[in-house]
Amino acid sequence: METFLVGGAVRDKLLNIPIKDEDWVVVGARPKDLLALGYKQVGKGFPVFLHPDSKQEYALARTERKKGTGHTGFDIDASEHVSLEEDLLRRDLTINAMAQTKTGEIIDPFNGQRDLGRKLLKHVSDAFAEDPLRVLRVARFAACFRHLGFRVAPETLELMNNMVQSGELESLVAERIWKETELALASTTPGEYIAVLRECEALKIILPEVNALFGVPQKSKYHPEIDTGIHALMCLERVIKLSDDIAVRYAALVHDVGKAATDQSKWPSHSGHEALGIALQDQIAKRLRIPNEHNQLAALVCEHHTKLHRIQQLQPIALLNLLESLDAFRRPERLEKFLLVCEAVVPGRIGFEDQEYPQRDYLNAVLAATRDLNFATLLAEKGKGNAAEAVKNRRLQLVTDKVAELSASND
């Protein structure tokens, strides 16, 4: 029985970047051999075990033979006769198909080190095409390593495109699609995930609502980049500098999906895109089982971001209604996320990259003014039956006074 460090841990060691997880492959062993040593079996589709002390994952070397559709349609052979090279051959990319011995020797039968040097994401073998999830995985790796200069090999991109055309991606389950998308959104360049999926034509399968944005024109006065899809990617590029919260990044990506559904005869105007966008966001959320928090934030941004952009033009009652719609009095943390997305939307345009966003400070100042409210006094004066009306009236007065103050300070 021999044990090898494999996959991402070996790759990241060679790249000199932090290792997130260490995965191990065991060659020449049977499940009962590991169980006898105190390992705990956790794998269902194939034998995976937790080390009795470190709790790290140890998988028996295995081969896979395609028997059906989708990323689960495989026969697994995890017998003690499977070699290390056979196990590495079934992996997705050459840079993920390396192993390391206990003495530090790198085992690299498919030239992963060469491709690390060339900064290429290249498939190991034609067996890559048997698992449609790998299309998303490659796009995700492209997002994770774009800042290091990595790109998808042309032959791998061509293979991915062929997989899309075959219809294999239709078999992917929502949970796996969202998981890869979530990991990509957490990366250093999530826009690359969208770009690679679009290049191999997978975006129209995975996120057709986002794919539809490319080629949709906007008024050049406000959007010199014109293309709504480009604007979405620019917002995503901007928001990663502001927040690592996945809900915030997701909301930035889908904030304008309604523009693809507006009346084309009136383009580049997109009247009513907010309501259309909320419906499309719900469609995405149901299909991919997006977390409720993400979808709720995305809906708020979709509906209200244009109001925030022109906030200094709003009347006090409209400002108060906006704060109530955002549930800002009870959930200031969600307001902060909303503001972060909106702050990314304005610079997410060609020529506006360095523009400041005073709207954030303006709305926060108005919200802060409403905190000067004594609920006990109001209840004593108005009675419990009129409490809601009394609170709203008092808040409106505070907002009105603050708007007047802010207006006077700007004169």
mmCIF file of C-alpha atoms in Angstrom:
data_model
loop_
_atom_site.group_PDB
_atom_site.id
_atom_site.type_symbol
_atom_site.label_atom_id
_atom_site.label_comp_id
_atom_site.label_asym_id
_atom_site.label_seq_id
_atom_site.Cartn_x
_atom_site.Cartn_y
_atom_site.Cartn_z
ATOM 1 C CA MET A 1 0.000 0.000 0.000
ATOM 2 C CA GLU A 2 1.369 3.428 -1.020
ATOM 3 C CA THR A 3 -0.004 6.910 -0.309
ATOM 4 C CA PHE A 4 0.448 10.006 -2.514
ATOM 5 C CA LEU A 5 -0.501 13.657 -2.206
ATOM 6 C CA VAL A 6 -2.452 14.542 -5.371
ATOM 7 C CA GLY A 7 -4.317 17.189 -7.297
ATOM 8 C CA GLY A 8 -4.690 20.804 -6.237
ATOM 9 C CA ALA A 9 -2.330 20.568 -3.280
ATOM 10 C CA VAL A 10 0.559 19.523 -5.532
ATOM 11 C CA ARG A 11 -0.345 22.184 -8.086
ATOM 12 C CA ASP A 12 -0.525 24.949 -5.473
ATOM 13 C CA LYS A 13 2.769 23.896 -3.894
ATOM 14 C CA LEU A 14 4.467 24.248 -7.259
ATOM 15 C CA LEU A 15 2.773 27.632 -7.788
ATOM 16 C CA ASN A 16 3.856 28.787 -4.331
ATOM 17 C CA ILE A 17 0.312 29.748 -3.347
ATOM 18 C CA PRO A 18 -1.564 28.790 -0.151
ATOM 19 C CA ILE A 19 -2.897 25.239 -0.087
ATOM 20 C CA LYS A 20 -6.560 25.028 0.891
ATOM 21 C CA ASP A 21 -7.027 21.257 1.105
ATOM 22 C CA GLU A 22 -4.789 18.235 0.907
ATOM 23 C CA ASP A 23 -6.152 15.192 -0.919
ATOM 24 C CA TRP A 24 -4.494 11.802 -0.889
ATOM 25 C CA VAL A 25 -4.654 8.723 -3.099
ATOM 26 C CA VAL A 26 -3.969 5.247 -1.779
ATOM 27 C CA VAL A 27 -2.631 2.674 -4.247
ATOM 28 C CA GLY A 28 -2.621 -1.089 -3.683
ATOM 29 C CA ALA A 29 -5.222 -1.160 -0.912
ATOM 30 C CA ARG A 30 -8.744 -2.434 -0.348
ATOM 31 C CA PRO A 31 -11.437 -0.757 1.745
ATOM 32 C CA LYS A 32 -11.009 -3.323 4.506
ATOM 33 C CA ASP A 33 -7.302 -2.486 4.690
ATOM 34 C CA LEU A 34 -8.007 1.155 5.501
ATOM 35 C CA LEU A 35 -10.850 0.312 7.860
ATOM 36 C CA ALA A 36 -8.487 -1.981 9.761
ATOM 37 C CA LEU A 37 -6.129 0.993 10.214
ATOM 38 C CA GLY A 38 -8.903 3.110 11.758
ATOM 39 C CA TYR A 39 -9.954 5.109 8.692
ATOM 40 C CA LYS A 40 -13.650 6.037 8.446
ATOM 41 C CA GLN A 41 -15.375 5.508 5.096
ATOM 42 C CA VAL A 42 -17.438 8.479 3.873
ATOM 43 C CA GLY A 43 -17.629 8.094 0.084
ATOM 44 C CA LYS A 44 -20.813 6.778 -1.487
ATOM 45 C CA GLY A 45 -20.044 6.609 -5.226
ATOM 46 C CA PHE A 46 -16.487 5.376 -4.626
ATOM 47 C CA PRO A 47 -14.364 4.614 -1.565
ATOM 48 C CA VAL A 48 -13.203 7.767 0.259
ATOM 49 C CA PHE A 49 -11.916 7.605 3.807
ATOM 50 C CA LEU A 50 -11.086 10.051 6.592
ATOM 51 C CA HIS A 51 -7.700 9.657 8.250
ATOM 52 C CA PRO A 52 -8.164 8.654 11.919
ATOM 53 C CA ASP A 53 -5.996 11.529 13.167
ATOM 54 C CA SER A 54 -5.791 14.325 10.562
ATOM 55 C CA LYS A 55 -9.354 13.756 9.220
ATOM 56 C CA GLN A 56 -8.027 14.482 5.723
ATOM 57 C CA GLU A 57 -9.553 12.643 2.775
ATOM 58 C CA TYR A 58 -7.890 9.528 1.405
ATOM 59 C CA ALA A 59 -9.366 7.985 -1.746
ATOM 60 C CA LEU A 60 -8.541 4.624 -3.220
ATOM 61 C CA ALA A 61 -6.977 4.910 -6.665
ATOM 62 C CA ARG A 62 -9.727 4.421 -9.217
ATOM 63 C CA THR A 63 -10.651 4.377 -12.864
ATOM 64 C CA GLU A 64 -13.958 5.449 -14.406
ATOM 65 C CA ARG A 65 -15.784 4.102 -17.428
ATOM 66 C CA LYS A 66 -18.618 6.064 -19.006
ATOM 67 C CA LYS A 67 -21.922 4.195 -18.905
ATOM 68 C CA GLY A 68 -24.581 6.931 -19.101
ATOM 69 C CA THR A 69 -25.197 10.673 -19.373
ATOM 70 C CA GLY A 70 -24.154 13.398 -16.991
ATOM 71 C CA HIS A 71 -21.311 13.724 -14.509
ATOM 72 C CA THR A 72 -22.497 10.734 -12.450
ATOM 73 C CA GLY A 73 -22.904 8.193 -15.262
ATOM 74 C CA PHE A 74 -19.752 6.167 -14.589
ATOM 75 C CA ASP A 75 -18.705 2.687 -13.544
ATOM 76 C CA ILE A 76 -16.000 2.933 -10.888
ATOM 77 C CA ASP A 77 -13.123 0.499 -10.406
ATOM 78 C CA ALA A 78 -11.349 1.152 -7.106
ATOM 79 C CA SER A 79 -9.642 -2.206 -6.724
ATOM 80 C CA GLU A 80 -6.147 -2.666 -5.355
ATOM 81 C CA HIS A 81 -4.923 -3.288 -8.918
ATOM 82 C CA VAL A 82 -5.491 0.300 -10.136
ATOM 83 C CA SER A 83 -2.175 2.121 -10.603
ATOM 84 C CA LEU A 84 -1.374 5.726 -9.701
ATOM 85 C CA GLU A 85 -0.961 6.662 -13.371
ATOM 86 C CA GLU A 86 -4.370 5.173 -14.199
ATOM 87 C CA ASP A 87 -5.889 7.267 -11.401
ATOM 88 C CA LEU A 88 -4.198 10.456 -12.620
ATOM 89 C CA LEU A 89 -5.282 9.780 -16.211
ATOM 90 C CA ARG A 90 -8.971 10.201 -15.269
ATOM 91 C CA ARG A 91 -8.432 13.729 -13.879
ATOM 92 C CA ASP A 92 -9.526 16.904 -15.664
ATOM 93 C CA LEU A 93 -6.460 19.104 -16.263
ATOM 94 C CA THR A 94 -2.788 18.274 -16.557
ATOM 95 C CA ILE A 95 -1.955 20.722 -13.747
ATOM 96 C CA ASN A 96 -4.318 18.732 -11.498
ATOM 97 C CA ALA A 97 -2.942 15.340 -12.572
ATOM 98 C CA MET A 98 0.281 15.328 -10.574
ATOM 99 C CA ALA A 99 1.202 13.454 -7.414
ATOM 100 C CA GLN A 100 3.886 13.782 -4.762
ATOM 101 C CA THR A 101 5.546 11.009 -2.780
ATOM 102 C CA LYS A 102 6.251 11.187 0.938
ATOM 103 C CA THR A 103 9.852 12.076 0.096
ATOM 104 C CA GLY A 104 8.785 15.042 -2.069
ATOM 105 C CA GLU A 105 9.282 13.521 -5.516
ATOM 106 C CA ILE A 106 6.820 14.854 -8.132
ATOM 107 C CA ILE A 107 5.145 12.242 -10.304
ATOM 108 C CA ASP A 108 3.984 13.951 -13.483
ATOM 109 C CA PRO A 109 3.042 11.539 -16.288
ATOM 110 C CA PHE A 110 0.999 14.113 -18.257
ATOM 111 C CA ASN A 111 3.333 17.144 -18.234
ATOM 112 C CA GLY A 112 1.481 19.189 -15.657
ATOM 113 C CA GLN A 113 4.653 21.038 -14.645
ATOM 114 C CA ARG A 114 5.233 22.026 -18.256
ATOM 115 C CA ASP A 115 1.700 23.432 -18.475
ATOM 116 C CA LEU A 116 2.181 25.290 -15.194
ATOM 117 C CA GLY A 117 5.156 26.975 -16.820
ATOM 118 C CA ARG A 118 3.165 27.711 -19.959
ATOM 119 C CA LYS A 119 0.233 28.864 -17.799
ATOM 120 C CA LEU A 120 -2.146 26.579 -19.657
ATOM 121 C CA LEU A 121 -5.347 24.919 -18.512
ATOM 122 C CA LYS A 122 -5.201 21.814 -20.681
ATOM 123 C CA HIS A 123 -7.222 18.600 -20.495
ATOM 124 C CA VAL A 124 -5.404 15.357 -19.672
ATOM 125 C CA SER A 125 -7.112 13.115 -22.231
ATOM 126 C CA ASP A 126 -10.209 12.789 -24.392
ATOM 127 C CA ALA A 127 -11.933 11.230 -21.377
ATOM 128 C CA PHE A 128 -12.383 14.846 -20.249
ATOM 129 C CA ALA A 129 -15.413 14.990 -22.552
ATOM 130 C CA GLU A 130 -17.225 12.300 -20.581
ATOM 131 C CA ASP A 131 -17.987 14.616 -17.640
ATOM 132 C CA PRO A 132 -19.976 17.791 -18.485
ATOM 133 C CA LEU A 133 -19.234 19.309 -15.072
ATOM 134 C CA ARG A 134 -15.658 19.778 -16.246
ATOM 135 C CA VAL A 135 -16.746 22.578 -18.566
ATOM 136 C CA LEU A 136 -17.730 24.594 -15.489
ATOM 137 C CA ARG A 137 -14.667 23.475 -13.550
ATOM 138 C CA VAL A 138 -12.292 24.704 -16.251
ATOM 139 C CA ALA A 139 -14.115 28.050 -16.389
ATOM 140 C CA ARG A 140 -13.828 28.248 -12.605
ATOM 141 C CA PHE A 141 -10.100 27.456 -12.691
ATOM 142 C CA ALA A 142 -9.731 30.159 -15.339
ATOM 143 C CA ALA A 143 -11.335 32.610 -12.910
ATOM 144 C CA CYS A 144 -9.145 31.450 -10.019
ATOM 145 C CA PHE A 145 -5.861 31.654 -11.931
ATOM 146 C CA ARG A 146 -6.451 34.490 -14.386
ATOM 147 C CA HIS A 147 -4.480 36.872 -12.156
ATOM 148 C CA LEU A 148 -1.471 34.571 -12.559
ATOM 149 C CA GLY A 149 -1.763 34.714 -16.343
ATOM 150 C CA PHE A 150 -3.407 31.334 -16.972
ATOM 151 C CA ARG A 151 -5.608 30.749 -20.000
ATOM 152 C CA VAL A 152 -7.588 27.824 -21.369
ATOM 153 C CA ALA A 153 -5.704 25.863 -24.052
ATOM 154 C CA PRO A 154 -7.352 26.277 -27.481
ATOM 155 C CA GLU A 155 -7.774 22.523 -27.889
ATOM 156 C CA THR A 156 -9.471 22.287 -24.480
ATOM 157 C CA LEU A 157 -11.779 25.178 -25.320
ATOM 158 C CA GLU A 158 -12.696 23.427 -28.562
ATOM 159 C CA LEU A 159 -13.447 20.231 -26.662
ATOM 160 C CA MET A 160 -15.614 22.165 -24.205
ATOM 161 C CA ASN A 161 -17.537 23.690 -27.093
ATOM 162 C CA ASN A 162 -18.118 20.223 -28.574
ATOM 163 C CA MET A 163 -19.439 19.038 -25.199
ATOM 164 C CA VAL A 164 -21.891 21.947 -25.114
ATOM 165 C CA GLN A 165 -23.086 21.164 -28.636
ATOM 166 C CA SER A 166 -23.630 17.510 -27.691
ATOM 167 C CA GLY A 167 -26.247 18.531 -25.124
ATOM 168 C CA GLU A 168 -24.369 16.914 -22.211
ATOM 169 C CA LEU A 169 -24.583 20.073 -20.078
ATOM 170 C CA GLU A 170 -28.355 19.703 -19.956
ATOM 171 C CA SER A 171 -27.853 16.800 -17.532
ATOM 172 C CA LEU A 172 -26.089 18.872 -14.862
ATOM 173 C CA VAL A 173 -27.995 19.236 -11.601
ATOM 174 C CA ALA A 174 -28.682 22.652 -10.108
ATOM 175 C CA GLU A 175 -26.597 22.099 -6.968
ATOM 176 C CA ARG A 176 -23.418 21.356 -8.923
ATOM 177 C CA ILE A 177 -23.920 24.307 -11.274
ATOM 178 C CA TRP A 178 -24.417 26.689 -8.375
ATOM 179 C CA LYS A 179 -21.458 25.240 -6.454
ATOM 180 C CA GLU A 180 -19.062 25.892 -9.331
ATOM 181 C CA THR A 181 -20.588 29.335 -9.899
ATOM 182 C CA GLU A 182 -20.304 30.165 -6.205
ATOM 183 C CA LEU A 183 -16.628 29.146 -6.144
ATOM 184 C CA ALA A 184 -16.008 31.239 -9.264
ATOM 185 C CA LEU A 185 -17.692 34.261 -7.674
ATOM 186 C CA ALA A 186 -15.348 33.858 -4.707
ATOM 187 C CA SER A 187 -12.291 33.939 -6.996
ATOM 188 C CA THR A 188 -10.007 36.847 -7.837
ATOM 189 C CA THR A 189 -11.486 37.348 -11.332
ATOM 190 C CA PRO A 190 -15.052 35.972 -11.440
ATOM 191 C CA GLY A 191 -15.716 37.734 -14.724
ATOM 192 C CA GLU A 192 -13.366 35.242 -16.385
ATOM 193 C CA TYR A 193 -15.767 32.434 -15.427
ATOM 194 C CA ILE A 194 -18.533 34.181 -17.372
ATOM 195 C CA ALA A 195 -16.195 34.986 -20.275
ATOM 196 C CA VAL A 196 -14.948 31.394 -20.671
ATOM 197 C CA LEU A 197 -18.451 29.931 -20.431
ATOM 198 C CA ARG A 198 -19.577 32.387 -23.065
ATOM 199 C CA GLU A 199 -16.614 31.596 -25.330
ATOM 200 C CA CYS A 200 -17.444 27.884 -25.368
ATOM 201 C CA GLU A 201 -21.187 28.678 -25.639
ATOM 202 C CA ALA A 202 -21.993 27.147 -22.246
ATOM 203 C CA LEU A 203 -23.279 30.411 -20.748
ATOM 204 C CA LYS A 204 -26.483 30.176 -22.782
ATOM 205 C CA ILE A 205 -27.132 26.835 -21.025
ATOM 206 C CA ILE A 206 -25.945 27.728 -17.521
ATOM 207 C CA LEU A 207 -27.039 31.378 -17.237
ATOM 208 C CA PRO A 208 -29.094 32.251 -20.343
ATOM 209 C CA GLU A 209 -30.405 35.405 -18.653
ATOM 210 C CA VAL A 210 -26.847 36.763 -18.341
ATOM 211 C CA ASN A 211 -25.837 35.480 -21.769
ATOM 212 C CA ALA A 212 -28.762 37.423 -23.304
ATOM 213 C CA LEU A 213 -27.263 40.717 -22.080
ATOM 214 C CA PHE A 214 -24.379 40.602 -24.541
ATOM 215 C CA GLY A 215 -25.245 42.657 -27.587
ATOM 216 C CA VAL A 216 -28.036 44.572 -25.832
ATOM 217 C CA PRO A 217 -27.307 48.307 -26.364
ATOM 218 C CA GLN A 218 -27.578 51.047 -23.741
ATOM 219 C CA LYS A 219 -27.511 54.822 -24.141
ATOM 220 C CA SER A 220 -23.916 55.848 -24.766
ATOM 221 C CA LYS A 221 -24.411 59.011 -22.711
ATOM 222 C CA TYR A 222 -24.702 56.932 -19.555
ATOM 223 C CA HIS A 223 -22.961 53.764 -20.755
ATOM 224 C CA PRO A 224 -20.033 54.468 -23.074
ATOM 225 C CA GLU A 225 -19.366 50.716 -23.137
ATOM 226 C CA ILE A 226 -22.870 50.413 -24.720
ATOM 227 C CA ASP A 227 -23.068 46.604 -24.435
ATOM 228 C CA THR A 228 -25.054 45.576 -21.336
ATOM 229 C CA GLY A 229 -23.112 42.329 -20.996
ATOM 230 C CA ILE A 230 -19.812 44.209 -20.922
ATOM 231 C CA HIS A 231 -21.311 46.497 -18.271
ATOM 232 C CA ALA A 232 -22.237 43.453 -16.135
ATOM 233 C CA LEU A 233 -18.652 42.168 -16.327
ATOM 234 C CA MET A 234 -17.269 45.600 -15.485
ATOM 235 C CA CYS A 235 -19.538 45.779 -12.434
ATOM 236 C CA LEU A 236 -18.311 42.358 -11.375
ATOM 237 C CA GLU A 237 -14.712 43.491 -11.819
ATOM 238 C CA ARG A 238 -15.398 46.547 -9.690
ATOM 239 C CA VAL A 239 -17.348 44.818 -6.921
ATOM 240 C CA ILE A 240 -14.562 42.337 -6.122
ATOM 241 C CA LYS A 241 -12.502 45.320 -4.959
ATOM 242 C CA LEU A 242 -15.270 46.284 -2.548
ATOM 243 C CA SER A 243 -16.515 43.005 -1.097
ATOM 244 C CA ASP A 244 -15.807 39.289 -0.890
ATOM 245 C CA ASP A 245 -19.437 38.572 -0.006
ATOM 246 C CA ILE A 246 -20.876 36.165 -2.592
ATOM 247 C CA ALA A 247 -24.370 37.685 -2.325
ATOM 248 C CA VAL A 248 -22.952 41.121 -3.176
ATOM 249 C CA ARG A 249 -20.985 39.775 -6.140
ATOM 250 C CA TYR A 250 -23.939 37.786 -7.444
ATOM 251 C CA ALA A 251 -26.239 40.825 -7.217
ATOM 252 C CA ALA A 252 -23.739 42.890 -9.211
ATOM 253 C CA LEU A 253 -23.682 40.260 -11.966
ATOM 254 C CA VAL A 254 -27.463 40.030 -12.397
ATOM 255 C CA HIS A 255 -28.582 43.555 -11.504
ATOM 256 C CA ASP A 256 -29.458 44.459 -15.113
ATOM 257 C CA VAL A 257 -30.790 41.164 -16.507
ATOM 258 C CA GLY A 258 -34.134 42.822 -17.220
ATOM 259 C CA LYS A 259 -32.631 44.952 -20.002
ATOM 260 C CA ALA A 260 -32.527 41.980 -22.347
ATOM 261 C CA ALA A 261 -36.289 41.563 -21.933
ATOM 262 C CA THR A 262 -37.378 45.132 -22.669
ATOM 263 C CA ASP A 263 -39.089 46.200 -25.904
ATOM 264 C CA GLN A 264 -36.373 45.948 -28.578
ATOM 265 C CA SER A 265 -38.102 48.575 -30.715
ATOM 266 C CA LYS A 266 -37.296 51.124 -27.983
ATOM 267 C CA TRP A 267 -33.642 50.160 -27.446
ATOM 268 C CA PRO A 268 -31.303 51.602 -26.213
ATOM 269 C CA SER A 269 -33.998 52.764 -23.756
ATOM 270 C CA HIS A 270 -34.973 50.134 -21.185
ATOM 271 C CA SER A 271 -38.063 51.412 -19.444
ATOM 272 C CA GLY A 272 -39.455 48.875 -16.980
ATOM 273 C CA HIS A 273 -36.326 46.733 -16.893
ATOM 274 C CA GLU A 274 -36.428 46.701 -13.093
ATOM 275 C CA ALA A 275 -39.670 44.701 -12.832
ATOM 276 C CA LEU A 276 -38.647 42.468 -15.719
ATOM 277 C CA GLY A 277 -35.308 41.880 -14.036
ATOM 278 C CA ILE A 278 -36.845 40.740 -10.754
ATOM 279 C CA ALA A 279 -38.894 38.117 -12.583
ATOM 280 C CA LEU A 280 -35.795 36.865 -14.407
ATOM 281 C CA GLN A 281 -33.800 36.780 -11.182
ATOM 282 C CA ASP A 282 -36.510 34.641 -9.617
ATOM 283 C CA GLN A 283 -36.275 32.369 -12.636
ATOM 284 C CA ILE A 284 -32.509 31.950 -12.091
ATOM 285 C CA ALA A 285 -32.969 31.402 -8.365
ATOM 286 C CA LYS A 286 -35.550 28.655 -8.838
ATOM 287 C CA ARG A 287 -33.580 26.898 -11.561
ATOM 288 C CA LEU A 288 -30.206 26.945 -9.780
ATOM 289 C CA ARG A 289 -31.545 27.028 -6.204
ATOM 290 C CA ILE A 290 -29.755 30.260 -5.414
ATOM 291 C CA PRO A 291 -29.731 31.042 -1.649
ATOM 292 C CA ASN A 292 -32.624 33.273 -0.634
ATOM 293 C CA GLU A 293 -30.301 35.928 0.767
ATOM 294 C CA HIS A 294 -28.577 36.297 -2.605
ATOM 295 C CA ASN A 295 -31.835 36.492 -4.539
ATOM 296 C CA GLN A 296 -33.418 38.984 -2.145
ATOM 297 C CA LEU A 297 -30.422 41.294 -2.342
ATOM 298 C CA ALA A 298 -30.311 40.992 -6.129
ATOM 299 C CA ALA A 299 -34.014 41.934 -6.319
ATOM 300 C CA LEU A 300 -33.503 45.008 -4.139
ATOM 301 C CA VAL A 301 -30.597 46.168 -6.288
ATOM 302 C CA CYS A 302 -32.537 45.503 -9.482
ATOM 303 C CA GLU A 303 -35.551 47.455 -8.294
ATOM 304 C CA HIS A 304 -33.898 50.368 -6.514
ATOM 305 C CA HIS A 305 -30.369 51.012 -7.824
ATOM 306 C CA THR A 306 -31.526 53.616 -10.344
ATOM 307 C CA LYS A 307 -33.256 55.517 -7.531
ATOM 308 C CA LEU A 308 -30.066 55.557 -5.507
ATOM 309 C CA HIS A 309 -28.077 56.922 -8.446
ATOM 310 C CA ARG A 310 -30.344 60.025 -8.464
ATOM 311 C CA ILE A 311 -30.993 60.096 -4.739
ATOM 312 C CA GLN A 312 -30.399 63.818 -4.314
ATOM 313 C CA GLN A 313 -33.331 64.450 -6.633
ATOM 314 C CA LEU A 314 -35.778 62.418 -4.541
ATOM 315 C CA GLN A 315 -38.389 64.051 -2.364
ATOM 316 C CA PRO A 316 -38.348 63.239 1.386
ATOM 317 C CA ILE A 317 -41.338 60.878 1.121
ATOM 318 C CA ALA A 318 -39.631 58.994 -1.715
ATOM 319 C CA LEU A 319 -36.466 58.741 0.382
ATOM 320 C CA LEU A 320 -38.401 57.369 3.325
ATOM 321 C CA ASN A 321 -40.202 54.866 1.099
ATOM 322 C CA LEU A 322 -36.829 53.768 -0.284
ATOM 323 C CA LEU A 323 -35.453 53.173 3.209
ATOM 324 C CA GLU A 324 -38.556 51.196 4.134
ATOM 325 C CA SER A 325 -38.376 49.121 0.944
ATOM 326 C CA LEU A 326 -34.769 48.267 1.771
ATOM 327 C CA ASP A 327 -35.793 47.370 5.350
ATOM 328 C CA ALA A 328 -32.969 49.684 6.388
ATOM 329 C CA PHE A 329 -34.341 50.380 9.867
ATOM 330 C CA ARG A 330 -34.291 46.720 10.874
ATOM 331 C CA ARG A 331 -31.513 45.344 8.651
ATOM 332 C CA PRO A 332 -28.704 47.879 8.297
ATOM 333 C CA GLU A 333 -26.320 45.066 7.319
ATOM 334 C CA ARG A 334 -28.369 44.363 4.188
ATOM 335 C CA LEU A 335 -28.465 48.077 3.381
ATOM 336 C CA GLU A 336 -24.676 48.041 3.469
ATOM 337 C CA LYS A 337 -24.602 45.190 0.946
ATOM 338 C CA PHE A 338 -27.072 47.036 -1.266
ATOM 339 C CA LEU A 339 -24.883 50.131 -1.189
ATOM 340 C CA LEU A 340 -21.788 48.118 -2.071
ATOM 341 C CA VAL A 341 -23.446 46.739 -5.205
ATOM 342 C CA CYS A 342 -24.699 50.181 -6.241
ATOM 343 C CA GLU A 343 -21.239 51.606 -5.626
ATOM 344 C CA ALA A 344 -19.873 49.041 -8.088
ATOM 345 C CA VAL A 345 -22.503 49.767 -10.736
ATOM 346 C CA VAL A 346 -21.550 53.409 -11.308
ATOM 347 C CA PRO A 347 -17.798 52.859 -11.907
ATOM 348 C CA GLY A 348 -18.647 49.719 -13.879
ATOM 349 C CA ARG A 349 -18.708 51.777 -17.055
ATOM 350 C CA ILE A 350 -16.031 52.877 -19.488
ATOM 351 C CA GLY A 351 -14.716 56.284 -18.479
ATOM 352 C CA PHE A 352 -16.349 56.170 -15.028
ATOM 353 C CA GLU A 353 -13.880 53.781 -13.354
ATOM 354 C CA ASP A 354 -12.572 56.407 -10.910
ATOM 355 C CA GLN A 355 -15.854 58.154 -10.196
ATOM 356 C CA GLU A 356 -16.749 58.544 -6.528
ATOM 357 C CA TYR A 357 -20.140 57.572 -5.148
ATOM 358 C CA PRO A 358 -21.461 60.295 -2.793
ATOM 359 C CA GLN A 359 -24.934 58.742 -2.935
ATOM 360 C CA ARG A 360 -23.792 56.236 -0.290
ATOM 361 C CA ASP A 361 -22.953 58.975 2.232
ATOM 362 C CA TYR A 362 -26.135 60.853 1.400
ATOM 363 C CA LEU A 363 -28.431 57.901 2.108
ATOM 364 C CA ASN A 364 -26.506 56.944 5.245
ATOM 365 C CA ALA A 365 -26.805 60.509 6.514
ATOM 366 C CA VAL A 366 -30.569 60.455 5.970
ATOM 367 C CA LEU A 367 -30.854 57.083 7.700
ATOM 368 C CA ALA A 368 -28.779 58.292 10.652
ATOM 369 C CA ALA A 369 -31.126 61.278 11.084
ATOM 370 C CA THR A 370 -34.129 58.973 11.514
ATOM 371 C CA ARG A 371 -32.536 57.348 14.552
ATOM 372 C CA ASP A 372 -33.348 60.459 16.565
ATOM 373 C CA LEU A 373 -36.739 58.977 17.349
ATOM 374 C CA ASN A 374 -38.147 58.308 20.825
ATOM 375 C CA PHE A 375 -40.637 55.434 20.452
ATOM 376 C CA ALA A 376 -41.793 55.640 24.075
ATOM 377 C CA THR A 377 -42.708 59.300 23.758
ATOM 378 C CA LEU A 378 -44.570 58.712 20.505
ATOM 379 C CA LEU A 379 -46.581 55.868 21.981
ATOM 380 C CA ALA A 380 -47.466 57.958 24.992
ATOM 381 C CA GLU A 381 -48.600 60.830 22.801
ATOM 382 C CA LYS A 382 -50.424 58.928 20.050
ATOM 383 C CA GLY A 383 -51.403 55.631 21.657
ATOM 384 C CA LYS A 384 -50.593 52.150 20.436
ATOM 385 C CA GLY A 385 -53.334 52.187 17.838
ATOM 386 C CA ASN A 386 -51.655 54.999 15.921
ATOM 387 C CA ALA A 387 -48.077 53.891 16.543
ATOM 388 C CA ALA A 388 -47.163 52.939 12.956
ATOM 389 C CA GLU A 389 -48.575 56.139 11.514
ATOM 390 C CA ALA A 390 -46.905 58.219 14.217
ATOM 391 C CA VAL A 391 -43.525 56.597 13.621
ATOM 392 C CA LYS A 392 -43.747 57.145 9.860
ATOM 393 C CA ASN A 393 -44.781 60.778 10.282
ATOM 394 C CA ARG A 394 -41.950 61.425 12.705
ATOM 395 C CA ARG A 395 -39.436 59.721 10.419
ATOM 396 C CA LEU A 396 -40.721 61.763 7.476
ATOM 397 C CA GLN A 397 -40.175 64.965 9.439
ATOM 398 C CA LEU A 398 -36.641 63.888 10.339
ATOM 399 C CA VAL A 399 -35.889 63.003 6.712
ATOM 400 C CA THR A 400 -37.329 66.334 5.533
ATOM 401 C CA ASP A 401 -35.176 68.258 7.994
ATOM 402 C CA LYS A 402 -32.053 66.320 7.007
ATOM 403 C CA VAL A 403 -32.668 66.860 3.290
ATOM 404 C CA ALA A 404 -33.023 70.588 3.898
ATOM 405 C CA GLU A 405 -29.787 70.571 5.890
ATOM 406 C CA LEU A 406 -27.901 68.668 3.206
ATOM 407 C CA SER A 407 -29.298 70.907 0.479
ATOM 408 C CA ALA A 408 -28.250 74.048 2.374
ATOM 409 C CA SER A 409 -24.718 72.681 2.886
ATOM 410 C CA ASN A 410 -24.356 72.148 -0.871
ATOM 411 C CA ASP A 411 -25.503 75.657 -1.814
#
